[in-house]
Amino acid sequence: MSLFLIAALPFLGAVFPALLIRAGRNASSASAGATTFLALLGLLVNAPAVFRGEVVTARFDWLPGLGLNANFYLDGLGFLFAGMILGIGLLIILYARFYLSREDPMGQFYTYLLLFQGAMVGIVLSDNILLLLIFWELTSLSSFLLIGYWKHLPAGRQGARMALAVTGSGGLAMIAGMLILGNIVGSYDLTVILQNKALIQASPYYMPALILILIGAFTKSAQFPFHFWLPHAMAAPTPVSAYLHSATMVKAGLFLMARMWPVLAGTDAWFYIVATTGLITMLLGAVIALFKDDLKALLAFSTVSHLGLITMLLGFGTKFAAVVAVFHIINHATFKAALFMSAGIVDHETHTRDIKRLGGLRHLMPVTFIIATVASLSMAGIPPLNGFLSKEMMLDAAVHTTWLNSPYLVPGVVLIAALFSAAYSFRYIAHVFLGPVRDDYPAKPHDPGVGMWLAPAFLVTLVVLIGLFSSAIVGPLVAVASGAVIGGEKLPYYSLKIWHGFNAALYMSIVATIGAVILLAMHGRLERVWNALPRPEAKVIFDAVIGCLTATSRKITEGLHNRSMARYSAIFVVFVVSLAGYGYYTGTDSVPTRIGIEAGVMPIIGWICLMGATICLVVFHHNRFVSLVLVGVVGLIISIGFNYLSAPDLALTQISVEVVTIILLLLALNFMPKETPWETTNERRFRDVIIAGISGLGVGGLIYALMMRDFAFPTISEFHLANSYKGGGGTNVVNVILVDFRGFDTFGEIIVLGIAALVIYALTEAVLGTRVRAYLLNRKPDMPQSGDAHPLMMVVVTRVMMPIALMVAAYIFFRGHNLPGGGFIAGLIAAIAFIMQYMASGFSWAAERQKVFYHGIIGSGVLIAAITGMGAWLNGKPFLTSDFGYIHWPPLEEFEWATAMGFDLGVFLAVVGAVMLALESLSRFAWQPGIASEHAMDINPARDDEDTEEKKEV
């Protein structure tokens, strides 16, 4: 199966649970499970190639000029993480089906889960760091939805915000680091970056890139001092906690460090930053976990500790430590997911997670007891379970690590952390399941149905089997994933077996186990000491920091933003002019290379008219109607200038836009005061004149300087002129640019245009639903009104002109690919033809004869443009690539047929629909019911009176 499809399946499948929830909870969960299973099956199809040491790739050059390519690749490391994401995801889907109550929106849950799953799969399969960054931020957003799934709980909302703030901020730092890394290598493809270790580590930007990337990894994997968000994320439902904090979200940072290990590891900076952070996190998380009474809080801090363990191993920078890190990633995913699910079962059946209210559950919940005990013993590192194997290897790696010339510091701290780790694991068993049965449980405990315990039972089965037969079950996977981590170099010697003889690691393990039993026996006294000790509370610190940042931001915002557009513009223009002036006086200026053209009489007259209209606009801008007329004059002169400079397409577009916008603005001005108040003093106006004059002269001088010199780089116009016909099939370069070379821009523009028209319609609906409607119906005009609402001459002329205008629009449309014209201009002309009917005969008359809704016209236009663009895929070409050919239909002469005409038709319809919807929406403000004439032309109002009398007689 293609890697594109594997990465896309969770996103595509996210739609179905939300839709199928109406068919029942089983249908919703089955659709989520089927999607995940198909993606997992597609991954397993590529397993033989991966285990042969091959790298499976899928490439799509999306924006190669920016280095943004949709490239995916699957090696051993990607296969390991993708397998955990999809495999454990499938178990979580089964578990959640029976965990969530009927009051919980299950369809919504599975949709969020699949979105998160797709983002995680995208991270581990990406071969482009820009694409990886997109998926990285998607995990933050989708995890926000999952953690805050129980919206009614304040703790859930707080945990979601905290997780988003911490991981999102770290992601921003990582973006900067990745961009620096790509700039060092000259490519954003990971496969290229991972081959340039010497170049990266020799660069002076290595350290900034390293720190920024590690901030992103540390925040995502809850490393000190960013560890505090993970325990607060435990307010999420247990299926979320089991998924995010065992095999997915918190492992994303570990994946990033493992992926970048070949080029970033091996330096003192890497060792001291990564190994030290991991060591501190490992110890801190283990100590705190021992004194947590909430089951999920205990598991959360144990997760922090084990994440620190893996980070420390990656930080050691040795090949053996990298192998151990990969092995423990597998083991941790199995026992920790099982532990979270067992904690959820206890909470689900007893209605509490408070350890002090539990105990004796082994008699009442024997199945859950077995599952939790096996998983806890593995977490403690007790043989013959898989956790023991990776713990022994970790201790061996620590023994051979020196920190600041001390061979004892790292092993000593690791031993203490391992001791506390075993202690909280034993406490999970002893204080929850052992002891006498109590009679004050919040609810009567009992084992759940098979649907809830099947998934964790499967995982603890793997815990046992991997512990006993590790080489056979996970040996090949560890080898191929470790090979990818160390950059394809020869693997070091290691042995995935239980017995390694009597060595330092074994002695340390025995000491940790015995010490854990002693700590557990002394837990009550130690807890009293712990509670008496003063210690910082991470949540309080976080809230204080966020509050301080919010207050500072508010002060800055209120100081700069006083809702005065004039002030904003003045600050912006002064800053830009100052920056430009600095650049001019500190830079160099080349000698002009072009000769100016002498101005003729007509350009000078046009310039004088343009300056006169502009000056009058400034002087009379308080009169809105006069200002609008002067704006129209300026637009008309500009369109004449376009035509004079041999740009007829621009001239047609400009004059068409001017007509439409003037009409729409006149409609809007009908409901506004005719003059604006004088709000500024003479001193401020004088200041604004100085600022505007300097900036205007500066921009004019810059444009003149550019026009008098050759450009530093060849202009793209040469490419367009050379390829307009042979590439796009048209001789009108402007139209070919719009529908082919820059088709994406045009497609986006018609979508934005349609959205703008729909927003105007929505606002109109909202306003007319308020008291404004009554005001409009009863308002008195503030100016004398014409006695003839629909003048005869105007009605007759517009009726005659409509078919002519539509014929002109059709002519402009069909010739647009080779002569000035096209869908946009034709759409504006057609819209003007319809607008004339509204102006001449009124809104009611035109609305009664409207057969098609303008919303549908907009949608049809966008849909036709999209289908035309997708048609290029059938020809094996990128989206919106046009094709053309020549057709001979007797008795007609041979003529050209281009697919771009379909796209232009979409543009035409979108423009007509958007303009007419905006016009209709604004016209409804002035419409009054009961005043429409039944006659085609409202030239004799007396006939309405006659008709009324006849109806009364009848």
Short mmCIF file of N, CA, C and O in Angstrom, two decimals, residues 132-218:
data_model
loop_
_atom_site.label_atom_id
_atom_site.label_comp_id
_atom_site.label_asym_id
_atom_site.label_seq_id
_atom_site.Cartn_x
_atom_site.Cartn_y
_atom_site.Cartn_z
N LEU A 132 6.73 17.59 8.14
CA LEU A 132 6.75 17.08 9.51
C LEU A 132 6.25 18.13 10.49
O LEU A 132 5.51 17.83 11.43
N LEU A 133 6.65 19.38 10.26
CA LEU A 133 6.22 20.46 11.15
C LEU A 133 4.71 20.67 11.09
O LEU A 133 4.08 20.98 12.11
N ILE A 134 4.13 20.51 9.91
CA ILE A 134 2.68 20.64 9.79
C ILE A 134 1.98 19.57 10.62
O ILE A 134 1.06 19.85 11.40
N PHE A 135 2.44 18.33 10.47
CA PHE A 135 1.85 17.25 11.26
C PHE A 135 2.12 17.44 12.75
O PHE A 135 1.28 17.09 13.60
N TRP A 136 3.29 17.98 13.07
CA TRP A 136 3.65 18.20 14.47
C TRP A 136 2.64 19.13 15.15
O TRP A 136 2.17 18.86 16.26
N GLU A 137 2.33 20.22 14.49
CA GLU A 137 1.37 21.16 15.07
C GLU A 137 -0.05 20.58 15.07
O GLU A 137 -0.86 20.91 15.93
N LEU A 138 -0.33 19.72 14.09
CA LEU A 138 -1.65 19.07 14.09
C LEU A 138 -1.83 18.17 15.31
O LEU A 138 -2.94 18.04 15.83
N THR A 139 -0.74 17.54 15.76
CA THR A 139 -0.85 16.72 16.97
C THR A 139 -1.20 17.59 18.18
O THR A 139 -1.99 17.17 19.04
N SER A 140 -0.63 18.79 18.25
CA SER A 140 -0.96 19.68 19.36
C SER A 140 -2.43 20.08 19.33
O SER A 140 -3.11 20.11 20.37
N LEU A 141 -2.93 20.38 18.14
CA LEU A 141 -4.33 20.82 18.02
C LEU A 141 -5.29 19.67 18.30
O LEU A 141 -6.28 19.83 19.02
N SER A 142 -5.02 18.50 17.70
CA SER A 142 -5.93 17.37 17.89
C SER A 142 -5.86 16.83 19.32
O SER A 142 -6.87 16.39 19.87
N SER A 143 -4.68 16.86 19.94
CA SER A 143 -4.58 16.42 21.34
C SER A 143 -5.32 17.40 22.25
O SER A 143 -5.86 16.99 23.30
N PHE A 144 -5.36 18.66 21.89
CA PHE A 144 -6.15 19.64 22.64
C PHE A 144 -7.62 19.23 22.67
O PHE A 144 -8.29 19.30 23.72
N LEU A 145 -8.13 18.77 21.53
CA LEU A 145 -9.52 18.33 21.46
C LEU A 145 -9.74 17.07 22.29
O LEU A 145 -10.78 16.91 22.93
N LEU A 146 -8.76 16.17 22.26
CA LEU A 146 -8.91 14.91 23.01
C LEU A 146 -8.81 15.14 24.52
O LEU A 146 -9.62 14.60 25.29
N ILE A 147 -7.82 15.91 24.93
CA ILE A 147 -7.64 16.15 26.37
C ILE A 147 -8.83 16.91 26.94
O ILE A 147 -9.27 16.67 28.06
N GLY A 148 -9.36 17.84 26.18
CA GLY A 148 -10.52 18.61 26.62
C GLY A 148 -11.84 18.00 26.20
O GLY A 148 -12.85 18.71 26.13
N TYR A 149 -11.84 16.70 25.93
CA TYR A 149 -13.05 16.03 25.44
C TYR A 149 -14.21 16.18 26.43
O TYR A 149 -15.35 16.43 26.02
N TRP A 150 -13.91 16.00 27.71
CA TRP A 150 -14.95 16.22 28.73
C TRP A 150 -15.01 17.71 29.04
O TRP A 150 -14.42 18.20 30.00
N LYS A 151 -15.74 18.42 28.21
CA LYS A 151 -15.77 19.89 28.29
C LYS A 151 -16.42 20.38 29.58
O LYS A 151 -16.20 21.52 29.98
N HIS A 152 -17.24 19.53 30.20
CA HIS A 152 -17.94 19.96 31.41
C HIS A 152 -17.02 19.98 32.63
O HIS A 152 -17.40 20.51 33.68
N LEU A 153 -15.82 19.41 32.50
CA LEU A 153 -14.89 19.38 33.63
C LEU A 153 -13.90 20.53 33.53
O LEU A 153 -13.17 20.64 32.53
N PRO A 154 -13.84 21.41 34.53
CA PRO A 154 -12.84 22.50 34.49
C PRO A 154 -11.41 21.98 34.37
O PRO A 154 -10.58 22.57 33.70
N ALA A 155 -11.14 20.84 35.04
CA ALA A 155 -9.79 20.27 34.97
C ALA A 155 -9.45 19.84 33.55
O ALA A 155 -8.30 19.95 33.11
N GLY A 156 -10.44 19.33 32.82
CA GLY A 156 -10.20 18.94 31.43
C GLY A 156 -9.88 20.13 30.55
O GLY A 156 -8.96 20.08 29.72
N ARG A 157 -10.62 21.20 30.72
CA ARG A 157 -10.36 22.41 29.92
C ARG A 157 -9.00 22.99 30.27
O ARG A 157 -8.24 23.42 29.39
N GLN A 158 -8.67 23.02 31.57
CA GLN A 158 -7.38 23.55 32.01
C GLN A 158 -6.24 22.69 31.47
O GLN A 158 -5.23 23.20 30.99
N GLY A 159 -6.38 21.37 31.55
CA GLY A 159 -5.33 20.48 31.05
C GLY A 159 -5.12 20.62 29.56
O GLY A 159 -3.98 20.59 29.08
N ALA A 160 -6.21 20.78 28.83
CA ALA A 160 -6.10 20.94 27.37
C ALA A 160 -5.39 22.24 27.02
O ALA A 160 -4.52 22.26 26.14
N ARG A 161 -5.74 23.32 27.71
CA ARG A 161 -5.08 24.61 27.44
C ARG A 161 -3.61 24.54 27.80
O ARG A 161 -2.75 25.07 27.07
N MET A 162 -3.29 23.90 28.92
CA MET A 162 -1.90 23.81 29.34
C MET A 162 -1.08 23.00 28.35
O MET A 162 0.03 23.40 27.96
N ALA A 163 -1.62 21.87 27.91
CA ALA A 163 -0.91 21.03 26.95
C ALA A 163 -0.69 21.78 25.64
O ALA A 163 0.40 21.72 25.04
N LEU A 164 -1.71 22.49 25.18
CA LEU A 164 -1.59 23.23 23.93
C LEU A 164 -0.58 24.35 24.05
O LEU A 164 0.24 24.59 23.15
N ALA A 165 -0.60 25.07 25.19
CA ALA A 165 0.33 26.18 25.38
C ALA A 165 1.78 25.71 25.40
O ALA A 165 2.65 26.29 24.75
N VAL A 166 2.03 24.62 26.14
CA VAL A 166 3.42 24.14 26.28
C VAL A 166 3.91 23.50 25.00
O VAL A 166 4.97 23.87 24.47
N THR A 167 3.16 22.54 24.48
CA THR A 167 3.62 21.83 23.27
C THR A 167 3.56 22.73 22.04
O THR A 167 4.40 22.63 21.15
N GLY A 168 2.56 23.62 21.99
CA GLY A 168 2.50 24.55 20.86
C GLY A 168 3.66 25.52 20.84
O GLY A 168 4.24 25.80 19.78
N SER A 169 4.03 26.04 22.01
CA SER A 169 5.18 26.95 22.09
C SER A 169 6.47 26.22 21.71
O SER A 169 7.31 26.77 21.00
N GLY A 170 6.60 24.99 22.21
CA GLY A 170 7.78 24.21 21.82
C GLY A 170 7.82 23.95 20.34
O GLY A 170 8.90 23.94 19.71
N GLY A 171 6.64 23.74 19.75
CA GLY A 171 6.59 23.53 18.30
C GLY A 171 7.06 24.73 17.52
O GLY A 171 7.72 24.60 16.48
N LEU A 172 6.73 25.94 18.02
CA LEU A 172 7.21 27.15 17.34
C LEU A 172 8.73 27.24 17.38
O LEU A 172 9.37 27.63 16.40
N ALA A 173 9.30 26.89 18.53
CA ALA A 173 10.76 26.88 18.62
C ALA A 173 11.36 25.85 17.68
O ALA A 173 12.37 26.10 17.01
N MET A 174 10.72 24.69 17.59
CA MET A 174 11.24 23.64 16.71
C MET A 174 11.17 24.04 15.25
O MET A 174 12.03 23.68 14.44
N ILE A 175 10.13 24.80 14.88
CA ILE A 175 10.04 25.28 13.50
C ILE A 175 11.28 26.09 13.14
O ILE A 175 11.89 25.90 12.09
N ALA A 176 11.67 26.99 14.04
CA ALA A 176 12.86 27.81 13.79
C ALA A 176 14.10 26.93 13.67
O ALA A 176 14.93 27.12 12.77
N GLY A 177 14.24 25.96 14.58
CA GLY A 177 15.40 25.08 14.52
C GLY A 177 15.46 24.26 13.25
O GLY A 177 16.53 24.10 12.65
N MET A 178 14.33 23.75 12.82
CA MET A 178 14.30 22.96 11.59
C MET A 178 14.62 23.81 10.36
O MET A 178 15.29 23.35 9.43
N LEU A 179 14.12 25.04 10.35
CA LEU A 179 14.44 25.92 9.22
C LEU A 179 15.93 26.23 9.17
O LEU A 179 16.53 26.29 8.09
N ILE A 180 16.54 26.43 10.33
CA ILE A 180 17.99 26.64 10.37
C ILE A 180 18.71 25.41 9.85
O ILE A 180 19.66 25.51 9.05
N LEU A 181 18.26 24.24 10.26
CA LEU A 181 18.89 22.99 9.81
C LEU A 181 18.77 22.84 8.30
O LEU A 181 19.75 22.47 7.62
N GLY A 182 17.59 23.11 7.76
CA GLY A 182 17.42 23.03 6.32
C GLY A 182 18.26 24.04 5.58
O GLY A 182 18.78 23.77 4.49
N ASN A 183 18.45 25.23 6.19
CA ASN A 183 19.28 26.26 5.55
C ASN A 183 20.75 25.85 5.56
O ASN A 183 21.48 26.12 4.60
N ILE A 184 21.19 25.15 6.60
CA ILE A 184 22.59 24.69 6.66
C ILE A 184 22.86 23.69 5.55
O ILE A 184 23.87 23.78 4.83
N VAL A 185 21.96 22.75 5.36
CA VAL A 185 22.17 21.68 4.38
C VAL A 185 21.80 22.13 2.97
O VAL A 185 22.37 21.64 1.99
N GLY A 186 20.83 23.04 2.87
CA GLY A 186 20.37 23.45 1.55
C GLY A 186 19.22 22.61 1.05
O GLY A 186 18.89 22.63 -0.14
N SER A 187 18.60 21.85 1.93
CA SER A 187 17.46 21.01 1.57
C SER A 187 16.62 20.78 2.81
O SER A 187 17.13 20.73 3.93
N TYR A 188 15.30 20.62 2.58
CA TYR A 188 14.40 20.33 3.69
C TYR A 188 13.99 18.87 3.72
O TYR A 188 13.14 18.49 4.52
N ASP A 189 14.59 18.04 2.87
CA ASP A 189 14.30 16.62 2.88
C ASP A 189 15.14 15.93 3.95
O ASP A 189 16.36 16.09 4.01
N LEU A 190 14.48 15.13 4.78
CA LEU A 190 15.19 14.46 5.87
C LEU A 190 16.27 13.52 5.37
O LEU A 190 17.35 13.42 5.96
N THR A 191 15.99 12.82 4.28
CA THR A 191 16.98 11.89 3.75
C THR A 191 18.26 12.60 3.33
O THR A 191 19.34 12.02 3.39
N VAL A 192 18.13 13.84 2.92
CA VAL A 192 19.32 14.63 2.56
C VAL A 192 19.99 15.16 3.82
O VAL A 192 21.22 15.10 3.96
N ILE A 193 19.20 15.65 4.76
CA ILE A 193 19.76 16.20 6.00
C ILE A 193 20.53 15.14 6.77
O ILE A 193 21.62 15.39 7.30
N LEU A 194 19.99 13.92 6.83
CA LEU A 194 20.62 12.86 7.62
C LEU A 194 21.93 12.36 7.02
O LEU A 194 22.63 11.57 7.64
N GLN A 195 22.28 12.82 5.83
CA GLN A 195 23.53 12.44 5.20
C GLN A 195 24.60 13.51 5.34
O GLN A 195 25.68 13.39 4.75
N ASN A 196 24.33 14.55 6.11
CA ASN A 196 25.27 15.68 6.20
C ASN A 196 25.62 15.99 7.65
O ASN A 196 25.55 17.14 8.09
N LYS A 197 26.03 14.99 8.39
CA LYS A 197 26.40 15.18 9.79
C LYS A 197 27.56 16.14 9.94
O LYS A 197 27.53 17.07 10.76
N ALA A 198 28.62 15.93 9.16
CA ALA A 198 29.82 16.78 9.29
C ALA A 198 29.49 18.23 8.99
O ALA A 198 29.95 19.15 9.69
N LEU A 199 28.71 18.46 7.93
CA LEU A 199 28.36 19.83 7.54
C LEU A 199 27.54 20.51 8.64
O LEU A 199 27.79 21.68 8.97
N ILE A 200 26.60 19.79 9.23
CA ILE A 200 25.74 20.37 10.26
C ILE A 200 26.53 20.68 11.53
O ILE A 200 26.44 21.78 12.09
N GLN A 201 27.32 19.74 11.98
CA GLN A 201 28.04 19.93 13.24
C GLN A 201 29.19 20.92 13.11
O GLN A 201 29.65 21.47 14.11
N ALA A 202 29.64 21.18 11.89
CA ALA A 202 30.70 22.17 11.67
C ALA A 202 30.13 23.58 11.51
O ALA A 202 30.88 24.56 11.53
N SER A 203 28.83 23.68 11.35
CA SER A 203 28.21 24.98 11.11
C SER A 203 28.14 25.79 12.41
O SER A 203 27.89 25.23 13.49
N PRO A 204 28.33 27.10 12.33
CA PRO A 204 28.17 27.94 13.52
C PRO A 204 26.72 28.00 14.01
O PRO A 204 26.46 28.44 15.13
N TYR A 205 25.79 27.54 13.16
CA TYR A 205 24.37 27.55 13.54
C TYR A 205 23.94 26.21 14.14
O TYR A 205 22.74 26.02 14.40
N TYR A 206 24.90 25.30 14.35
CA TYR A 206 24.54 24.00 14.92
C TYR A 206 23.93 24.16 16.30
O TYR A 206 22.89 23.54 16.60
N MET A 207 24.55 24.96 17.15
CA MET A 207 24.06 25.09 18.52
C MET A 207 22.67 25.72 18.58
O MET A 207 21.78 25.20 19.28
N PRO A 208 22.39 26.84 17.87
CA PRO A 208 21.02 27.37 17.90
C PRO A 208 20.00 26.37 17.37
O PRO A 208 18.92 26.22 17.95
N ALA A 209 20.36 25.68 16.29
CA ALA A 209 19.43 24.69 15.74
C ALA A 209 19.18 23.57 16.74
O ALA A 209 18.04 23.13 16.94
N LEU A 210 20.24 23.10 17.39
CA LEU A 210 20.12 22.02 18.35
C LEU A 210 19.21 22.41 19.51
O LEU A 210 18.29 21.66 19.89
N ILE A 211 19.44 23.59 20.08
CA ILE A 211 18.65 24.02 21.23
C ILE A 211 17.18 24.18 20.86
O ILE A 211 16.28 23.73 21.59
N LEU A 212 16.90 24.80 19.73
CA LEU A 212 15.52 25.03 19.31
C LEU A 212 14.80 23.71 19.03
O LEU A 212 13.63 23.53 19.41
N ILE A 213 15.47 22.79 18.37
CA ILE A 213 14.85 21.49 18.07
C ILE A 213 14.60 20.72 19.36
O ILE A 213 13.55 20.09 19.54
N LEU A 214 15.56 20.77 20.27
CA LEU A 214 15.39 20.06 21.54
C LEU A 214 14.27 20.66 22.38
O LEU A 214 13.59 19.93 23.12
N ILE A 215 14.06 21.96 22.30
CA ILE A 215 12.94 22.57 23.03
C ILE A 215 11.63 21.96 22.54
O ILE A 215 10.74 21.62 23.33
N GLY A 216 11.51 21.82 21.22
CA GLY A 216 10.31 21.18 20.67
C GLY A 216 10.15 19.75 21.13
O GLY A 216 9.05 19.31 21.50
N ALA A 217 11.25 18.99 21.14
CA ALA A 217 11.20 17.59 21.57
C ALA A 217 10.91 17.48 23.06
O ALA A 217 10.12 16.64 23.49
N PHE A 218 11.56 18.32 23.87
CA PHE A 218 11.38 18.24 25.33
C PHE A 218 9.96 18.62 25.74
O PHE A 218 9.38 18.01 26.65
#
